PDB file of C-alpha atoms in Angstrom:
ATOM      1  CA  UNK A  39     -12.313  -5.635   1.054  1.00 47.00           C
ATOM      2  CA  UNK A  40     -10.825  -4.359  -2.058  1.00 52.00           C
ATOM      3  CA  UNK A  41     -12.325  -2.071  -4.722  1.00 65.00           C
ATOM      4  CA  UNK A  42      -9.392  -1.324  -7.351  1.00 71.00           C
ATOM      5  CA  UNK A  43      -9.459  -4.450  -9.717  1.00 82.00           C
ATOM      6  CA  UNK A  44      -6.510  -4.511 -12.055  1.00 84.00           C
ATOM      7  CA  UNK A  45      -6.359  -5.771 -15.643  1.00 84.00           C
ATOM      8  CA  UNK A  46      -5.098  -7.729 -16.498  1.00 88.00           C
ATOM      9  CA  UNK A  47      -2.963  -9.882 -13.936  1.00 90.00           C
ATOM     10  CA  UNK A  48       0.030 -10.230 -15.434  1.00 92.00           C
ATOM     11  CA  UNK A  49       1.667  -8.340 -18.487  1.00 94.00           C
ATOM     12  CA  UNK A  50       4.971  -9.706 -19.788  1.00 95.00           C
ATOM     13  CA  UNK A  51       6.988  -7.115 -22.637  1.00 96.00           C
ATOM     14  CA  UNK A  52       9.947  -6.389 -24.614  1.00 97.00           C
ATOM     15  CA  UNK A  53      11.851  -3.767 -23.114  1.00 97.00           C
ATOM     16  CA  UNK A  54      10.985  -0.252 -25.684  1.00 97.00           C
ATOM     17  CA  UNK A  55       7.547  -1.390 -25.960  1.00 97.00           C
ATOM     18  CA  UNK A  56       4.868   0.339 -23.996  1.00 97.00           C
ATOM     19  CA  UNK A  57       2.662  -0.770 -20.970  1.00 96.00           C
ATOM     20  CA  UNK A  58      -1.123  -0.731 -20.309  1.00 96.00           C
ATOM     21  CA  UNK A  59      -2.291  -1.389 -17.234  1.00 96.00           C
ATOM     22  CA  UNK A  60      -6.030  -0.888 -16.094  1.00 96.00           C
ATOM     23  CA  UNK A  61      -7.835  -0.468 -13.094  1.00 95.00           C
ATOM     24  CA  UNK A  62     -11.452  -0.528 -12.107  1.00 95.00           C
ATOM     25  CA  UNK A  63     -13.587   0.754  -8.722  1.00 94.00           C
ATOM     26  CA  UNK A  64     -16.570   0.456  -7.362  1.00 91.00           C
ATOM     27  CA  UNK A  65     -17.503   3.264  -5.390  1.00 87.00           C
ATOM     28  CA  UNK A  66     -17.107   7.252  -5.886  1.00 89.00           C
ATOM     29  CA  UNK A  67     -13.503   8.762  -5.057  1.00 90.00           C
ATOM     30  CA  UNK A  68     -11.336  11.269  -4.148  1.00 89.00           C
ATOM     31  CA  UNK A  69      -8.347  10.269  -5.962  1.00 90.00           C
ATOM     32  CA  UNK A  70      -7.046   7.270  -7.366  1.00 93.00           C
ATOM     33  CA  UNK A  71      -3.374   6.672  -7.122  1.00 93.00           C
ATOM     34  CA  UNK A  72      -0.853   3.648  -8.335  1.00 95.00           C
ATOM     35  CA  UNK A  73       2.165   2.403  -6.465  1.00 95.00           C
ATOM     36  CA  UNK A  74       4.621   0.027  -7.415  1.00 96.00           C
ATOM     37  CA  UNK A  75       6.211  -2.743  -5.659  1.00 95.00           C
ATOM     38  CA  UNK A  76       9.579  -4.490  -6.621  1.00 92.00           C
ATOM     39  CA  UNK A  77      10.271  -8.304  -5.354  1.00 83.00           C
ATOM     40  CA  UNK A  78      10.514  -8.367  -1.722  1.00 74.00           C
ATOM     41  CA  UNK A  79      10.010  -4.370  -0.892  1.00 79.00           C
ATOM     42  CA  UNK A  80       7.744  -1.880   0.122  1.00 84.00           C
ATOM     43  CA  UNK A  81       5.269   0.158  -1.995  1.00 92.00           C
ATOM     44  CA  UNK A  82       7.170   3.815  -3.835  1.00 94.00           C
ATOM     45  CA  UNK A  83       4.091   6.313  -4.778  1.00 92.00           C
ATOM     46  CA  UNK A  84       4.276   6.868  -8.588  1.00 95.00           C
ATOM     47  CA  UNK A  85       1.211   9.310  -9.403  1.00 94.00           C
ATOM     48  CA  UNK A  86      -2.016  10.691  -7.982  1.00 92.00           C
ATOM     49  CA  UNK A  87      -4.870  11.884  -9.749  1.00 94.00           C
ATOM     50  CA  UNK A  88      -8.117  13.797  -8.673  1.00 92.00           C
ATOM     51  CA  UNK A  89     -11.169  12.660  -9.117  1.00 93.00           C
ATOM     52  CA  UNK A  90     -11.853  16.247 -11.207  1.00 94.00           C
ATOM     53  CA  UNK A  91      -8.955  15.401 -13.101  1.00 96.00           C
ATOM     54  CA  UNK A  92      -8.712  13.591 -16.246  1.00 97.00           C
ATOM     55  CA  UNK A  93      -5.524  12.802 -17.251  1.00 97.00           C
ATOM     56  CA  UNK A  94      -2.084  13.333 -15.893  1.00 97.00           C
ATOM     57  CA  UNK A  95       1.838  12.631 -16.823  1.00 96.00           C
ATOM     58  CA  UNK A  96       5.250  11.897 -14.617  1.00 94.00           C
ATOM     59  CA  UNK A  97       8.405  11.059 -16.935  1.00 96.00           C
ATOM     60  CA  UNK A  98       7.409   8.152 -18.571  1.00 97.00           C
ATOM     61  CA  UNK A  99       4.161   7.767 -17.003  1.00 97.00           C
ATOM     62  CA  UNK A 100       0.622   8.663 -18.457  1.00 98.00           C
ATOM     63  CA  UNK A 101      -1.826   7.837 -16.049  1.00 98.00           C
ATOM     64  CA  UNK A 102      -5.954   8.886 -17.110  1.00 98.00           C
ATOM     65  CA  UNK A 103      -9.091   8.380 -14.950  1.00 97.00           C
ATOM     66  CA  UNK A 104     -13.204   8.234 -15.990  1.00 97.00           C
ATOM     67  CA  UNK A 105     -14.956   8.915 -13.112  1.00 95.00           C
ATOM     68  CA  UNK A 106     -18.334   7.892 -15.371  1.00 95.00           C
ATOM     69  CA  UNK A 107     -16.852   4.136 -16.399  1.00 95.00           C
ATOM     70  CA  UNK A 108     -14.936   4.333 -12.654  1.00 95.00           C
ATOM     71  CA  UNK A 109     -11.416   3.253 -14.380  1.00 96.00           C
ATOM     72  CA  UNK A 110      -7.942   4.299 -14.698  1.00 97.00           C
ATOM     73  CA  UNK A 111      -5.366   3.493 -16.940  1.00 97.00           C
ATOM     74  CA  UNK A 112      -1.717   3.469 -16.162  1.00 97.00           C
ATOM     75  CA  UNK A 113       0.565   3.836 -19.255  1.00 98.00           C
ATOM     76  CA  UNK A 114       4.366   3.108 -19.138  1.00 97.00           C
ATOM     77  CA  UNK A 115       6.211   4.371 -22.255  1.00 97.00           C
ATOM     78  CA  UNK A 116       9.859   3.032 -23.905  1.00 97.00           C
ATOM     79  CA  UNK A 117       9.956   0.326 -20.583  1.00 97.00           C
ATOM     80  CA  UNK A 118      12.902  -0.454 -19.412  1.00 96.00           C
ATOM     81  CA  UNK A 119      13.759  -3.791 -17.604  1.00 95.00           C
ATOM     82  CA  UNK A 120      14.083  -1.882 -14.384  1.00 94.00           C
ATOM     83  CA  UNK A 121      10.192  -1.321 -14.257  1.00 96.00           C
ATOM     84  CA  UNK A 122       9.734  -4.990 -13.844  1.00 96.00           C
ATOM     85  CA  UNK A 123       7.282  -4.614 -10.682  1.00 97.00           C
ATOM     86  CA  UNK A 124       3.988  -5.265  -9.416  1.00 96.00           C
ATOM     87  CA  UNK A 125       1.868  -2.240 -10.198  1.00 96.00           C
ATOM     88  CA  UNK A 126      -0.714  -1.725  -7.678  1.00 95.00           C
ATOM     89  CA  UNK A 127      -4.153   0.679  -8.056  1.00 95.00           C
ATOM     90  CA  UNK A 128      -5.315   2.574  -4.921  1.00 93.00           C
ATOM     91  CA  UNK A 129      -8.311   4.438  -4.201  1.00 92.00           C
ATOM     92  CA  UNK A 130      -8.756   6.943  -2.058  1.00 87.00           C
ATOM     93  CA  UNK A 131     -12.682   8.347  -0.837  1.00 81.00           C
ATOM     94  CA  UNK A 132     -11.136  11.117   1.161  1.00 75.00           C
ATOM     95  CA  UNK A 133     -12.413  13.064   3.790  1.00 70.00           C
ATOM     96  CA  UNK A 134     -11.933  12.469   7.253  1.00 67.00           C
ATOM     97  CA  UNK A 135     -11.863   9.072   6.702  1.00 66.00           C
ATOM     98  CA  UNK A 136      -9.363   8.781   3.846  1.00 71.00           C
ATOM     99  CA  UNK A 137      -7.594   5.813   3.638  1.00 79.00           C
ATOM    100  CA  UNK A 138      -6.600   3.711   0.289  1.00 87.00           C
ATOM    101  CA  UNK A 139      -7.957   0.527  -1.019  1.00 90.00           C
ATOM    102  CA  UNK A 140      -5.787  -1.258  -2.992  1.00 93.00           C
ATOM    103  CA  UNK A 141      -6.781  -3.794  -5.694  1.00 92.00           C
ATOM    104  CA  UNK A 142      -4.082  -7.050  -6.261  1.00 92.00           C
ATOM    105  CA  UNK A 143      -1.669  -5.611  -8.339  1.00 93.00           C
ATOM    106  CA  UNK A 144      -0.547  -6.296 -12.030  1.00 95.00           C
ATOM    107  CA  UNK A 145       2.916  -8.544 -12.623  1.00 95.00           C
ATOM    108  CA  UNK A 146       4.968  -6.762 -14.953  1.00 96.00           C
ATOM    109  CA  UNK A 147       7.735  -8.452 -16.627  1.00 96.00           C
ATOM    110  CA  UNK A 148       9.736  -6.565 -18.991  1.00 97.00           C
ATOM    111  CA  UNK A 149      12.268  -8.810 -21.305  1.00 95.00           C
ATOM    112  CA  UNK A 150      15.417  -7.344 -22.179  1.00 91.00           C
TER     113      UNK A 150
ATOM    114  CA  UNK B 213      16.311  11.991   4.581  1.00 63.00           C
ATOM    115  CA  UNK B 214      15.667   8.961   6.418  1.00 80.00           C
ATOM    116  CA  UNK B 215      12.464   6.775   4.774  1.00 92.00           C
ATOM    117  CA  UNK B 216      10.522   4.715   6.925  1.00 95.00           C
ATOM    118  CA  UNK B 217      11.985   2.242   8.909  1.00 96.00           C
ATOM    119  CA  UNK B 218      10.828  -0.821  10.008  1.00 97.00           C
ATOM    120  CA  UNK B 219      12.103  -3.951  11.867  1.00 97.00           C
ATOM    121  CA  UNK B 220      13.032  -7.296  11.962  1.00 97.00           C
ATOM    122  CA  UNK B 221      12.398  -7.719   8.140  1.00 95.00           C
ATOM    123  CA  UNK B 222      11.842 -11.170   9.017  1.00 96.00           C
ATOM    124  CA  UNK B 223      10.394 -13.243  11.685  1.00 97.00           C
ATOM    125  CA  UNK B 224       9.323 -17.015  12.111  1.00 98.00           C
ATOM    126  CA  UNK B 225       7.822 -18.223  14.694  1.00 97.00           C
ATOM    127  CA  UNK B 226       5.747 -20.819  15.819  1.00 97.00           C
ATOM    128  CA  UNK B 227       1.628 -20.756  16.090  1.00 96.00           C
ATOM    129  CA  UNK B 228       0.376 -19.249  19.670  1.00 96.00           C
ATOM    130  CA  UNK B 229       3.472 -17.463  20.150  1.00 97.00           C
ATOM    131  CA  UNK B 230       3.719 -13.656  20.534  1.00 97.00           C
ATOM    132  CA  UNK B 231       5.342 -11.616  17.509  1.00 98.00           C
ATOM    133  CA  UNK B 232       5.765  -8.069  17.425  1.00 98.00           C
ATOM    134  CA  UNK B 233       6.367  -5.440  14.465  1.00 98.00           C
ATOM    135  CA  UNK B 234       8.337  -1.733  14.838  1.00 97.00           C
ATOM    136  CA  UNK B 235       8.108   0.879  12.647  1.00 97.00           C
ATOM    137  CA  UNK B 236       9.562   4.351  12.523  1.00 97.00           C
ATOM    138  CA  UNK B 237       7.414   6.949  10.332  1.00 96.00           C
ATOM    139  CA  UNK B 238       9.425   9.683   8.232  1.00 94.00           C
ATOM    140  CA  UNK B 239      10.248  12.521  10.336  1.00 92.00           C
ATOM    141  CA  UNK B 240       7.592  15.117  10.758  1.00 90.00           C
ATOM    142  CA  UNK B 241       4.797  12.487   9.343  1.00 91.00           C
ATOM    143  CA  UNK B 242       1.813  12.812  11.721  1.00 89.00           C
ATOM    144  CA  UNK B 243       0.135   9.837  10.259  1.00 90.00           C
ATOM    145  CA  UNK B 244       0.862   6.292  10.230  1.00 93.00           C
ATOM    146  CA  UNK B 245      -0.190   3.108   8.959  1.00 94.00           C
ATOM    147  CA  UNK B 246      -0.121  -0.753   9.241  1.00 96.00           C
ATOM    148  CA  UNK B 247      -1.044  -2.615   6.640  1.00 96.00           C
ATOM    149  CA  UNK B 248      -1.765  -6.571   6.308  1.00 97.00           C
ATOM    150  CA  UNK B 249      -0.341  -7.731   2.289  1.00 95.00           C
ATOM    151  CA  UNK B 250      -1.022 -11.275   2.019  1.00 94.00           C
ATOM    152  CA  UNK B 251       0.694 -13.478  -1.105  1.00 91.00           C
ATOM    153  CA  UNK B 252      -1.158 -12.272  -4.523  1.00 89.00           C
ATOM    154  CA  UNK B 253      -3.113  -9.189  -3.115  1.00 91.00           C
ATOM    155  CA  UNK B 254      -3.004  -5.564  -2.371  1.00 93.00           C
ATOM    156  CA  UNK B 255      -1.983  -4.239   1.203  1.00 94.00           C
ATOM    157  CA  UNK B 256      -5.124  -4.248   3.703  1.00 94.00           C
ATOM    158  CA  UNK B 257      -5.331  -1.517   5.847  1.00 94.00           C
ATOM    159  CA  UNK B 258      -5.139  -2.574   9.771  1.00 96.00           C
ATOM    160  CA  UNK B 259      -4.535   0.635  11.550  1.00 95.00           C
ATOM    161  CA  UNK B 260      -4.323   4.079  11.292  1.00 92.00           C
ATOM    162  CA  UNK B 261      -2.824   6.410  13.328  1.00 92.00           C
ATOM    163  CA  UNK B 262      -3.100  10.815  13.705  1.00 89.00           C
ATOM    164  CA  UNK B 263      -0.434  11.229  16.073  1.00 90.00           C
ATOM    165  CA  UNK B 264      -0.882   9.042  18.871  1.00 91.00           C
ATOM    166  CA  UNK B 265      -4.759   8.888  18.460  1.00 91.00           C
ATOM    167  CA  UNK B 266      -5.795   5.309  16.463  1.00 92.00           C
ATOM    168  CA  UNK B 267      -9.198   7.108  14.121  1.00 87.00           C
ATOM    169  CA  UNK B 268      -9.672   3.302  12.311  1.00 88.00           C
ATOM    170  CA  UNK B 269      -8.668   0.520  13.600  1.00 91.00           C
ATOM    171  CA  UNK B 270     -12.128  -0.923  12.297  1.00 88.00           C
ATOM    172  CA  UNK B 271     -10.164  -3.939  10.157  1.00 90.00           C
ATOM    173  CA  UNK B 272      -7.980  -4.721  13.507  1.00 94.00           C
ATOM    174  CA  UNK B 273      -8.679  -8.204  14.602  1.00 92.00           C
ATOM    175  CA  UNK B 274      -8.672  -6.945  18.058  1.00 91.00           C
ATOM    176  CA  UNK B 275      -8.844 -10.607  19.992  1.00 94.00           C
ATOM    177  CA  UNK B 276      -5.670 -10.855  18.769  1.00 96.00           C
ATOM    178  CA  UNK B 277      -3.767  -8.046  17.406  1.00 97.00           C
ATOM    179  CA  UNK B 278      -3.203  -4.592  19.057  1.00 97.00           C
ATOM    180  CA  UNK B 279      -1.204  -1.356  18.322  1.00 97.00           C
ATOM    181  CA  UNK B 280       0.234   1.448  20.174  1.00 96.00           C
ATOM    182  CA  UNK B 281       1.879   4.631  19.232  1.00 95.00           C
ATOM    183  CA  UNK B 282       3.814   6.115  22.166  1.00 84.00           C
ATOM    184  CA  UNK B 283       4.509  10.272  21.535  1.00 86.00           C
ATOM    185  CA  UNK B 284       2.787   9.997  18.295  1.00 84.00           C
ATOM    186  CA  UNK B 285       6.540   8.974  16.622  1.00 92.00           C
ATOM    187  CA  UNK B 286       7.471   4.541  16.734  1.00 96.00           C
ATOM    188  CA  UNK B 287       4.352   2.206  16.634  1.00 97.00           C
ATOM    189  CA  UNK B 288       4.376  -1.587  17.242  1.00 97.00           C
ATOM    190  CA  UNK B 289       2.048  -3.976  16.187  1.00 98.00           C
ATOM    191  CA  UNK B 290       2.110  -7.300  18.059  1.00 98.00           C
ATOM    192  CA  UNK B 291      -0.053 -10.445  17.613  1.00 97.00           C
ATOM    193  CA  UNK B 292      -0.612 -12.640  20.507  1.00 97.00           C
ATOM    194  CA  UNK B 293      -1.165 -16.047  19.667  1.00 96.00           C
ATOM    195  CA  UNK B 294      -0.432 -15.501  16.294  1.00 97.00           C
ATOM    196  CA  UNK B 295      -2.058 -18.394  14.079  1.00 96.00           C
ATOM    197  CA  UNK B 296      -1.411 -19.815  11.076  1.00 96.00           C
ATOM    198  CA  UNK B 297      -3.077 -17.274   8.759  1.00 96.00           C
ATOM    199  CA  UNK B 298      -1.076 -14.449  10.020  1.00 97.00           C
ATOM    200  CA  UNK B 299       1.591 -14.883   7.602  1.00 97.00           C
ATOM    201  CA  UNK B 300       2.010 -12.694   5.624  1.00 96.00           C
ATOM    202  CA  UNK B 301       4.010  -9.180   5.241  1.00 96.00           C
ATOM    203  CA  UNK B 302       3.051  -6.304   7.476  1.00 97.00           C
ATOM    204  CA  UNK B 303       3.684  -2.820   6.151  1.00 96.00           C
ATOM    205  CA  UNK B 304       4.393  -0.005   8.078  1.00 96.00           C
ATOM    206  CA  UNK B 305       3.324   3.517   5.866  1.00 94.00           C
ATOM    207  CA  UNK B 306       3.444   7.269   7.085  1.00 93.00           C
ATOM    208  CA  UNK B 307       2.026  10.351   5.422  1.00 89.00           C
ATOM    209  CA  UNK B 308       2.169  14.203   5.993  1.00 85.00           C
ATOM    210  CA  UNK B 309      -1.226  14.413   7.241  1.00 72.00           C
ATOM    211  CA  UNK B 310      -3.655  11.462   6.701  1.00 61.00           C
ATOM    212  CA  UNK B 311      -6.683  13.928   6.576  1.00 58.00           C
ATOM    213  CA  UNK B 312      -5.320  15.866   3.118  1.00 59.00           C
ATOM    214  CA  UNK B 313      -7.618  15.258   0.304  1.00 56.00           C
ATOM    215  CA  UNK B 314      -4.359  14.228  -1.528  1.00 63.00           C
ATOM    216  CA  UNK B 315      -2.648  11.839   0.459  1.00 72.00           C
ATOM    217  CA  UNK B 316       0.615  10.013  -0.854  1.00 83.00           C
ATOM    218  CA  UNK B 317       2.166   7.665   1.636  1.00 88.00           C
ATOM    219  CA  UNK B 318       5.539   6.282   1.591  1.00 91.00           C
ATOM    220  CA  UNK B 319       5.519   2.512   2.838  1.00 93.00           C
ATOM    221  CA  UNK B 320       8.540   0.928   4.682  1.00 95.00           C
ATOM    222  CA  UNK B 321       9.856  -2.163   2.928  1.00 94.00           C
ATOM    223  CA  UNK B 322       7.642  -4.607   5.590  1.00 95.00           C
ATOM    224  CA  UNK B 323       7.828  -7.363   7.775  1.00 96.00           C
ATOM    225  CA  UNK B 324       7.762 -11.107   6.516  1.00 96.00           C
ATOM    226  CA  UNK B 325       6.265 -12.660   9.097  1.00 97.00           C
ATOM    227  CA  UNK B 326       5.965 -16.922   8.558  1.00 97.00           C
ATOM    228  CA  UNK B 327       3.848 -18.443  10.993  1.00 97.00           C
ATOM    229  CA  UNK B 328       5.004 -22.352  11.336  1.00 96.00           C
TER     230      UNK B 328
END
């Protein structure tokens, strides 16, 4: 089953502008991390964040997290075409039995 | 240094034949992963590995499917018959150590598998 639910689906830009992508869980966490997928390859880790933190940064990624409305937002600033990906939200319980739950994924198109 | 490797990238084969998956985890990763992604969705989690030990393999369809990592290093996944709703692409993923709180993984770039 999956418990990250990305919104929206798909998200089509101008390259410079900015990208929002949101993600929503169910069930408490650990951490919550995204991943990104290109066309036809595997998932590269982009950022994790704790479930005691709140808000984090990598380059030109914000990513925040509310444990209280479970959701996480993953912001892409200045995009280029090159992030043109599916983005994907992962949770993670932790423990002993950590593993990640992934939601679908977002469809990110970025026009040149 | 050398990501995750996995092979054939892809396979076709016919219902009720036998299809097997190999991966190679990053070196020094003690935990692996196989993961099910079908069109449109998120990767499922199939198996997990610490070392050579399999701790969940609770979303393995074991009639059909089984695992096996030999030394704790390689795994292969095979499917025997494999049926129609097997295609799909079948990641392979390795981590440092899968019981960290903070666990990234780095995936291998999968196995297209079309099942005809």
């Amino acid at each position: 089953s999956q418990q990250g639910e990305e919104d929206p689906q798909a998200l089509s830009i101008q390259e410079g502008e900015n990208a929002t992508m949101n993600c929503s869980y169910k069930t408490s966490i650990n951490n919550l991390q995204w991943y990104r997928q290109n066309s036809g390859r595997g998932l590269v880790h982009l950022i994790l964040i704790r479930s005691n933190e709140r808000e984090k940064h990598s380059g030109r990624l914000r990513v925040t997290l509310d444990t209280s409305k479970k959701s996480s937002s993953l912001l892409i600033t200045a995009s280029r075409a090159a992030d043109t990906a599916s983005y994907f939200c992962a949770t993670d319980a932790g423990g002993a039995n950590s593993k990640l739950t992934f939601g679908k994924g977002i469809t990110l198109s970025v026009r040149p | 240094e050398a990501g995750v490797v996995q092979s054939p990238r892809y396979k076709i084969i016919e219902k009720k034949q036998p299809v097997a998956f190999w991966c190679n985890p990053i070196s020094g990763h003690n935990t692996l992963y196989w993961y099910r992604q079908n069109l449109g969705q998120g990767p499922e989690l199939l198996i997990r590995y610490e070392n050579e030990e399999a701790v969940d393999d609770s979303q393995l369809p074991k009639d059909r499917f089984s695992a096996e990592r030999l030394k704790g290093v390689d795994s292969t996944l095979k499917i025997q018959p494999a049926e129609l709703g097997d295609s799909a692409v079948y990641l392979c993923a390795s981590s440092l150590e899968g019981t960290s709180a903070y666990n990234e993984q780095f995936f291998g770039p999968g196995t297209r598998l079309t099942v005809l």
